[in-house]
Amino acid sequence: MEKKQGFFSALKEEVVRGLSPSRSRSKSPARSASPISGLFRRKKNPESVIGRSGSLRPVVGETLTPLMEGPDPDVGGESRRLGSGIGQWMKGQLSRTPSATNSSLGYNSNSKSSDLRLLLGVMGAPLAPVHVSSLDPLPHLSIKDRPIEASSAQYILQQYMAASGGQKLQNSIKNAYAMGKVRMIASEFETATKVVKNRNGSKSAESGSFVLWQMNPDMWYVELAVGGSKVRAGCNGKLVWRHTPWLGAHTAKGPVRPLRRALQGLDPRTTASMFVDARCIGEKKINGEDCFILKLCADPHTLKARSEGPAEIIRHVLFGYFSQKTGLLVLMEDSHLTRIQSNGGDAVYWETTINSFLDDYRPVEGIMIAHSGRSVVNLFRFGEVAMSHTKTKMEEAWTIEEVAFNVPGLSVDCFIPPADLKSGSISETCELAQDERVKSAIVLAAAYRAKVAALEKSRDSFTENML
């Protein structure tokens, strides 16, 4: 209490001295000796508190702002009421710590870099739910002693293979190359109380390109460059690795799995092999076209192998919508649920759903390739209390510029993992677990902001009355 009274006593003396023109210059000894004058002249550099990996660094230096000797230019030369700037300064000082903390953690909703990191983390190089080998032959159609759901799925896959160019032609492919362009955007962010939509979609969308190489058996490599950042991922047939600017190079947990981007109309054979054990669960009209629905679920053993630490993958389901008219895949829906148990806290769940629409099928060397499409991603976070639920919507549109098969000169040396590959593997839920630690820090900052808000009103009112 004494400290609080001392602060406002010094503030009152400073205001009284400022009323005298002879003492309004910074060279005045009385002003320089004031204990509060340094606070008005000193301004912290907000960049000095920004740390790496969500940490805060101590302030190294401070910059001094010049004292204003005339009217505030922000009000067009009109005089302002004496002391009106003090309340604004106090508000800035009281609210600076939470905002600086939020910015340093890199999860400000208005931050373009955090949106790009989320886009690349989720849509950059996702993997298929289960292991698929290009050497495994497709089963022959058989309806004897088989459930109607399984036999129907086999029939749909046979039609899909025939519509895509035939199994014989696809078996002759040893490697493949594809290059395309992408546009990504975080279009909507929803909380329990409000919905924030991106109204400047065309301006805030991130454009980029990708290159994909594939080779039998089970080798692939992809590079995706968007907004000045690059994500690389690959598989040499034995392990899957990934490189991002924020995590570096690391191996992925779980079995070797295909790249999901290749399943989006670029690799019919792997797509058919993915749905071998699927079941037909019904029909649905997609964009005015009747489609069969095949459902594939990852087995518990695969889910356990992909889980790590506090992050546990509960389920991963893949739905394929095959046109009844053309036999081609027109929509692929990928959904997985992750449970993250924080230390001493409630469990938090993350549900990620990716809907990919495939369009513009054209033959390339006799194989039907989807030359354009779009994906809609919904990242839903729930658990704890209802007020903490959030939902993020992201979108991606892509076009295929070049496709080639059996490229001469492509060898296994093109799929060697990077030399700086970390020995420890990281699961695809690692970033979600890191985000949980960041969310906890943000919650603490929000609690601090709530306490400050109560003081802000009383202090501002006290200052105005005193002046």
CSV table of C-alpha atoms in Angstrom, one decimal, residues 13-290:
chain,number,residue,atom,x,y,z
A,13,GLU,CA,4.3,16.0,-8.0
A,14,GLU,CA,5.4,15.4,-11.6
A,15,VAL,CA,2.1,16.7,-12.9
A,16,VAL,CA,2.3,19.9,-10.7
A,17,ARG,CA,5.8,20.6,-11.8
A,18,GLY,CA,4.8,20.1,-15.4
A,19,LEU,CA,2.3,23.0,-15.1
A,20,SER,CA,5.1,25.5,-14.9
A,21,PRO,CA,6.6,26.5,-18.3
A,22,SER,CA,10.0,27.0,-16.7
A,23,ARG,CA,10.1,23.4,-15.6
A,24,SER,CA,8.7,21.8,-18.7
A,25,ARG,CA,12.0,21.2,-20.4
A,26,SER,CA,14.0,18.0,-20.0
A,27,LYS,CA,17.1,20.0,-19.0
A,28,SER,CA,15.4,21.1,-15.8
A,29,PRO,CA,17.2,19.7,-12.8
A,30,ALA,CA,14.0,19.2,-10.9
A,31,ARG,CA,12.5,17.2,-13.8
A,32,SER,CA,15.6,15.1,-14.2
A,33,ALA,CA,15.7,14.3,-10.5
A,34,SER,CA,12.0,13.2,-10.5
A,35,PRO,CA,11.7,9.5,-9.7
A,36,ILE,CA,8.8,9.2,-12.2
A,37,SER,CA,10.3,11.2,-15.1
A,38,GLY,CA,12.4,8.3,-16.3
A,39,LEU,CA,9.3,6.2,-16.7
A,40,PHE,CA,7.7,8.7,-19.1
A,41,ARG,CA,10.8,9.1,-21.2
A,42,ARG,CA,11.7,5.4,-21.3
A,43,LYS,CA,10.1,3.0,-23.8
A,44,LYS,CA,10.9,-0.6,-23.9
A,45,ASN,CA,11.8,-2.2,-27.3
A,46,PRO,CA,9.1,-4.8,-27.9
A,47,GLU,CA,11.4,-6.8,-30.1
A,48,SER,CA,13.8,-7.3,-27.2
A,49,VAL,CA,11.5,-9.7,-25.4
A,50,ILE,CA,10.9,-11.9,-28.3
A,51,GLY,CA,12.7,-15.2,-27.8
A,52,ARG,CA,13.2,-18.4,-29.7
A,53,SER,CA,10.9,-21.5,-29.4
A,54,GLY,CA,8.3,-19.6,-27.3
A,55,SER,CA,10.7,-18.4,-24.6
A,56,LEU,CA,11.2,-15.0,-23.2
A,57,ARG,CA,14.6,-13.3,-23.1
A,58,PRO,CA,15.6,-10.6,-20.6
A,59,VAL,CA,15.5,-7.1,-21.9
A,60,VAL,CA,19.0,-6.2,-23.2
A,61,GLY,CA,18.6,-2.5,-23.8
A,62,GLU,CA,16.0,0.2,-23.8
A,63,THR,CA,15.4,3.1,-26.2
A,64,LEU,CA,14.5,6.7,-25.2
A,65,THR,CA,11.7,8.5,-27.0
A,66,PRO,CA,11.9,12.2,-27.4
A,67,LEU,CA,9.7,14.4,-25.2
A,68,MET,CA,6.9,16.1,-27.0
A,69,GLU,CA,7.1,19.9,-26.6
A,70,GLY,CA,4.0,20.8,-28.6
A,71,PRO,CA,0.5,19.6,-29.5
A,72,ASP,CA,0.0,15.9,-30.3
A,73,PRO,CA,0.2,15.6,-34.1
A,74,ASP,CA,-2.3,12.7,-34.0
A,75,VAL,CA,-5.1,15.2,-33.3
A,76,GLY,CA,-4.4,17.6,-36.2
A,77,GLY,CA,-2.8,20.3,-34.1
A,78,GLU,CA,-5.6,20.7,-31.6
A,79,SER,CA,-4.7,20.9,-28.0
A,80,ARG,CA,-5.4,17.9,-25.8
A,81,ARG,CA,-6.6,18.0,-22.2
A,82,LEU,CA,-3.7,18.1,-19.8
A,83,GLY,CA,-2.9,14.6,-18.5
A,84,SER,CA,-5.0,12.7,-21.0
A,85,GLY,CA,-1.9,11.0,-22.3
A,86,ILE,CA,-1.0,9.7,-18.8
A,87,GLY,CA,-4.0,7.4,-18.8
A,88,GLN,CA,-3.1,6.0,-22.2
A,89,TRP,CA,0.5,5.5,-21.1
A,90,MET,CA,-0.6,3.6,-18.1
A,91,LYS,CA,-2.9,1.4,-20.2
A,92,GLY,CA,0.0,0.6,-22.5
A,93,GLN,CA,2.3,-0.3,-19.6
A,94,LEU,CA,-0.3,-2.5,-17.9
A,95,SER,CA,-1.2,-4.4,-21.0
A,96,ARG,CA,2.3,-4.7,-22.5
A,97,THR,CA,3.4,-7.8,-20.7
A,98,PRO,CA,0.5,-10.1,-21.7
A,99,SER,CA,0.7,-8.9,-25.4
A,100,ALA,CA,4.4,-9.3,-25.5
A,101,THR,CA,4.1,-12.8,-24.1
A,102,ASN,CA,1.5,-13.7,-26.6
A,103,SER,CA,3.6,-12.4,-29.5
A,104,SER,CA,6.7,-14.1,-28.3
A,105,LEU,CA,4.9,-17.4,-28.2
A,106,GLY,CA,4.1,-17.0,-31.9
A,107,TYR,CA,0.4,-17.8,-31.6
A,108,ASN,CA,-1.1,-14.4,-32.2
A,109,SER,CA,-4.2,-14.9,-34.4
A,110,ASN,CA,-3.1,-11.9,-36.4
A,111,SER,CA,0.4,-13.1,-37.0
A,112,LYS,CA,1.0,-14.1,-40.6
A,113,SER,CA,4.0,-16.3,-39.7
A,114,SER,CA,2.0,-18.3,-37.2
A,115,ASP,CA,-0.8,-18.9,-39.7
A,116,LEU,CA,1.8,-20.1,-42.3
A,117,ARG,CA,3.4,-22.4,-39.7
A,118,LEU,CA,0.0,-24.0,-39.0
A,119,LEU,CA,-0.8,-24.4,-42.6
A,120,LEU,CA,2.5,-26.1,-43.4
A,121,GLY,CA,2.4,-28.2,-40.3
A,122,VAL,CA,-1.0,-29.6,-41.1
A,123,MET,CA,-1.2,-29.6,-44.9
A,124,GLY,CA,2.5,-29.6,-45.9
A,125,ALA,CA,3.2,-33.3,-46.0
A,126,PRO,CA,0.6,-35.4,-44.2
A,127,LEU,CA,0.8,-39.2,-44.4
A,128,ALA,CA,-1.8,-41.9,-45.2
A,129,PRO,CA,-3.3,-43.7,-42.2
A,130,VAL,CA,-1.9,-47.2,-42.9
A,131,HIS,CA,1.1,-48.9,-44.5
A,132,VAL,CA,0.8,-49.7,-48.2
A,133,SER,CA,3.5,-51.4,-50.3
A,134,SER,CA,3.6,-51.0,-54.1
A,135,LEU,CA,4.7,-54.6,-54.4
A,136,ASP,CA,1.5,-56.0,-52.9
A,137,PRO,CA,-0.7,-57.3,-55.7
A,138,LEU,CA,-4.3,-56.3,-55.7
A,139,PRO,CA,-6.7,-59.2,-54.7
A,140,HIS,CA,-8.9,-60.8,-57.3
A,141,LEU,CA,-12.6,-60.1,-57.2
A,142,SER,CA,-14.3,-62.8,-55.2
A,143,ILE,CA,-17.8,-62.7,-53.6
A,144,LYS,CA,-17.8,-66.2,-52.2
A,145,ASP,CA,-17.8,-66.4,-48.4
A,146,ARG,CA,-17.2,-62.7,-48.1
A,147,PRO,CA,-19.5,-60.0,-46.5
A,148,ILE,CA,-21.4,-57.9,-48.9
A,149,GLU,CA,-19.6,-54.7,-47.7
A,150,ALA,CA,-16.2,-56.2,-48.5
A,151,SER,CA,-17.1,-57.7,-51.8
A,152,SER,CA,-18.7,-54.5,-52.9
A,153,ALA,CA,-15.6,-52.6,-52.0
A,154,GLN,CA,-13.5,-55.0,-54.2
A,155,TYR,CA,-15.8,-54.4,-57.1
A,156,ILE,CA,-15.6,-50.6,-56.7
A,157,LEU,CA,-11.8,-50.8,-56.7
A,158,GLN,CA,-11.8,-53.0,-59.8
A,159,GLN,CA,-13.8,-50.4,-61.6
A,160,TYR,CA,-11.5,-47.6,-60.3
A,161,MET,CA,-8.4,-49.4,-61.6
A,162,ALA,CA,-10.0,-49.9,-65.0
A,163,ALA,CA,-11.1,-46.3,-65.2
A,164,SER,CA,-7.6,-45.1,-64.2
A,165,GLY,CA,-5.9,-46.9,-67.0
A,166,GLY,CA,-5.8,-50.5,-66.2
A,167,GLN,CA,-3.8,-52.6,-63.8
A,168,LYS,CA,-1.3,-53.8,-66.4
A,169,LEU,CA,-0.3,-50.3,-67.4
A,170,GLN,CA,0.0,-49.1,-63.9
A,171,ASN,CA,2.2,-52.1,-63.0
A,172,SER,CA,4.6,-51.0,-65.7
A,173,ILE,CA,5.4,-47.8,-63.9
A,174,LYS,CA,8.6,-47.8,-62.0
A,175,ASN,CA,8.9,-44.2,-61.0
A,176,ALA,CA,6.9,-41.0,-61.3
A,177,TYR,CA,7.4,-37.2,-61.2
A,178,ALA,CA,4.8,-34.4,-60.6
A,179,MET,CA,5.1,-30.7,-60.2
A,180,GLY,CA,2.3,-28.3,-59.2
A,181,LYS,CA,1.3,-25.0,-57.6
A,182,VAL,CA,-0.6,-24.5,-54.4
A,183,ARG,CA,-2.5,-21.7,-52.6
A,184,MET,CA,-3.0,-21.9,-48.8
A,185,ILE,CA,-5.0,-19.8,-46.5
A,186,ALA,CA,-6.3,-19.9,-42.9
A,187,SER,CA,-9.8,-18.8,-43.6
A,188,GLU,CA,-11.6,-18.9,-40.3
A,189,PHE,CA,-11.0,-19.1,-36.6
A,190,GLU,CA,-13.8,-19.9,-34.2
A,191,THR,CA,-14.0,-19.8,-30.4
A,192,ALA,CA,-16.8,-20.3,-27.9
A,193,THR,CA,-17.7,-16.6,-28.1
A,194,LYS,CA,-16.9,-15.4,-31.6
A,195,VAL,CA,-16.0,-16.3,-35.1
A,196,VAL,CA,-13.2,-14.5,-36.9
A,197,LYS,CA,-13.2,-14.9,-40.7
A,198,ASN,CA,-10.5,-13.9,-43.1
A,199,ARG,CA,-12.1,-11.2,-45.2
A,200,ASN,CA,-9.0,-10.5,-47.3
A,201,GLY,CA,-8.7,-14.1,-48.7
A,202,SER,CA,-7.1,-13.2,-52.0
A,203,LYS,CA,-4.5,-10.9,-50.4
A,204,SER,CA,-3.6,-13.1,-47.4
A,205,ALA,CA,-3.4,-16.4,-49.3
A,206,GLU,CA,0.1,-17.9,-49.5
A,207,SER,CA,1.1,-19.1,-52.9
A,208,GLY,CA,3.8,-21.7,-53.6
A,209,SER,CA,4.7,-24.8,-55.5
A,210,PHE,CA,5.7,-28.4,-54.8
A,211,VAL,CA,7.7,-31.2,-56.5
A,212,LEU,CA,7.0,-34.9,-55.9
A,213,TRP,CA,9.2,-37.9,-56.9
A,214,GLN,CA,8.2,-41.5,-56.4
A,215,MET,CA,10.0,-44.8,-57.1
A,216,ASN,CA,9.2,-48.5,-56.4
A,217,PRO,CA,9.3,-49.9,-53.9
A,218,ASP,CA,7.8,-47.4,-51.4
A,219,MET,CA,10.2,-44.5,-52.0
A,220,TRP,CA,9.1,-40.9,-52.3
A,221,TYR,CA,10.3,-37.4,-51.8
A,222,VAL,CA,8.4,-34.1,-51.8
A,223,GLU,CA,9.4,-30.4,-51.5
A,224,LEU,CA,6.8,-27.8,-50.7
A,225,ALA,CA,7.8,-24.1,-50.7
A,226,VAL,CA,5.2,-21.6,-49.6
A,227,GLY,CA,5.6,-18.0,-48.4
A,228,GLY,CA,9.3,-18.2,-48.0
A,229,SER,CA,9.3,-21.4,-46.0
A,230,LYS,CA,10.0,-24.9,-47.2
A,231,VAL,CA,8.9,-28.3,-46.0
A,232,ARG,CA,10.6,-31.4,-47.2
A,233,ALA,CA,9.7,-35.0,-46.5
A,234,GLY,CA,10.8,-38.3,-47.9
A,235,CYS,CA,10.9,-42.1,-47.5
A,236,ASN,CA,13.6,-44.5,-48.6
A,237,GLY,CA,11.4,-47.5,-48.2
A,238,LYS,CA,12.5,-48.1,-44.5
A,239,LEU,CA,11.8,-44.9,-42.7
A,240,VAL,CA,9.9,-41.7,-43.2
A,241,TRP,CA,11.6,-38.4,-42.4
A,242,ARG,CA,10.5,-34.8,-42.4
A,243,HIS,CA,12.2,-31.4,-42.3
A,244,THR,CA,10.5,-28.1,-41.2
A,245,PRO,CA,12.1,-24.8,-40.4
A,246,TRP,CA,11.0,-25.0,-36.8
A,247,LEU,CA,11.8,-28.6,-36.0
A,248,GLY,CA,14.6,-29.4,-38.3
A,249,ALA,CA,15.0,-32.9,-39.8
A,250,HIS,CA,13.5,-35.8,-37.9
A,251,THR,CA,12.1,-39.3,-38.5
A,252,ALA,CA,8.4,-40.0,-38.2
A,253,LYS,CA,7.0,-42.5,-35.8
A,254,GLY,CA,5.1,-45.5,-36.9
A,255,PRO,CA,5.3,-47.7,-40.0
A,256,VAL,CA,6.3,-46.5,-43.4
A,257,ARG,CA,3.2,-44.9,-45.0
A,258,PRO,CA,2.6,-43.2,-48.4
A,259,LEU,CA,2.4,-39.4,-48.8
A,260,ARG,CA,-1.2,-38.3,-48.7
A,261,ARG,CA,-0.6,-35.7,-51.4
A,262,ALA,CA,0.2,-38.6,-53.9
A,263,LEU,CA,-3.2,-40.1,-53.2
A,264,GLN,CA,-5.0,-37.0,-54.3
A,265,GLY,CA,-5.3,-38.2,-57.9
A,266,LEU,CA,-1.6,-38.7,-58.7
A,267,ASP,CA,-1.1,-42.4,-57.8
A,268,PRO,CA,-4.1,-44.6,-58.6
A,269,ARG,CA,-2.3,-47.8,-57.9
A,270,THR,CA,-1.3,-46.8,-54.3
A,271,THR,CA,-4.8,-45.4,-53.8
A,272,ALA,CA,-6.4,-48.7,-54.8
A,273,SER,CA,-4.0,-50.6,-52.5
A,274,MET,CA,-4.9,-48.3,-49.6
A,275,PHE,CA,-8.6,-49.3,-49.8
A,276,VAL,CA,-8.1,-53.0,-50.2
A,277,ASP,CA,-9.3,-53.8,-46.7
A,278,ALA,CA,-12.0,-51.1,-46.8
A,279,ARG,CA,-15.8,-51.6,-46.6
A,280,CYS,CA,-18.6,-50.1,-48.6
A,281,ILE,CA,-20.8,-48.2,-46.2
A,282,GLY,CA,-23.3,-46.6,-48.6
A,283,GLU,CA,-23.8,-44.0,-51.2
A,284,LYS,CA,-23.8,-40.2,-51.3
A,285,LYS,CA,-24.1,-37.4,-53.8
A,286,ILE,CA,-21.0,-35.2,-54.2
A,287,ASN,CA,-21.3,-32.1,-56.3
A,288,GLY,CA,-24.3,-33.6,-58.0
A,289,GLU,CA,-22.6,-36.9,-58.7
A,290,ASP,CA,-23.7,-40.2,-57.1
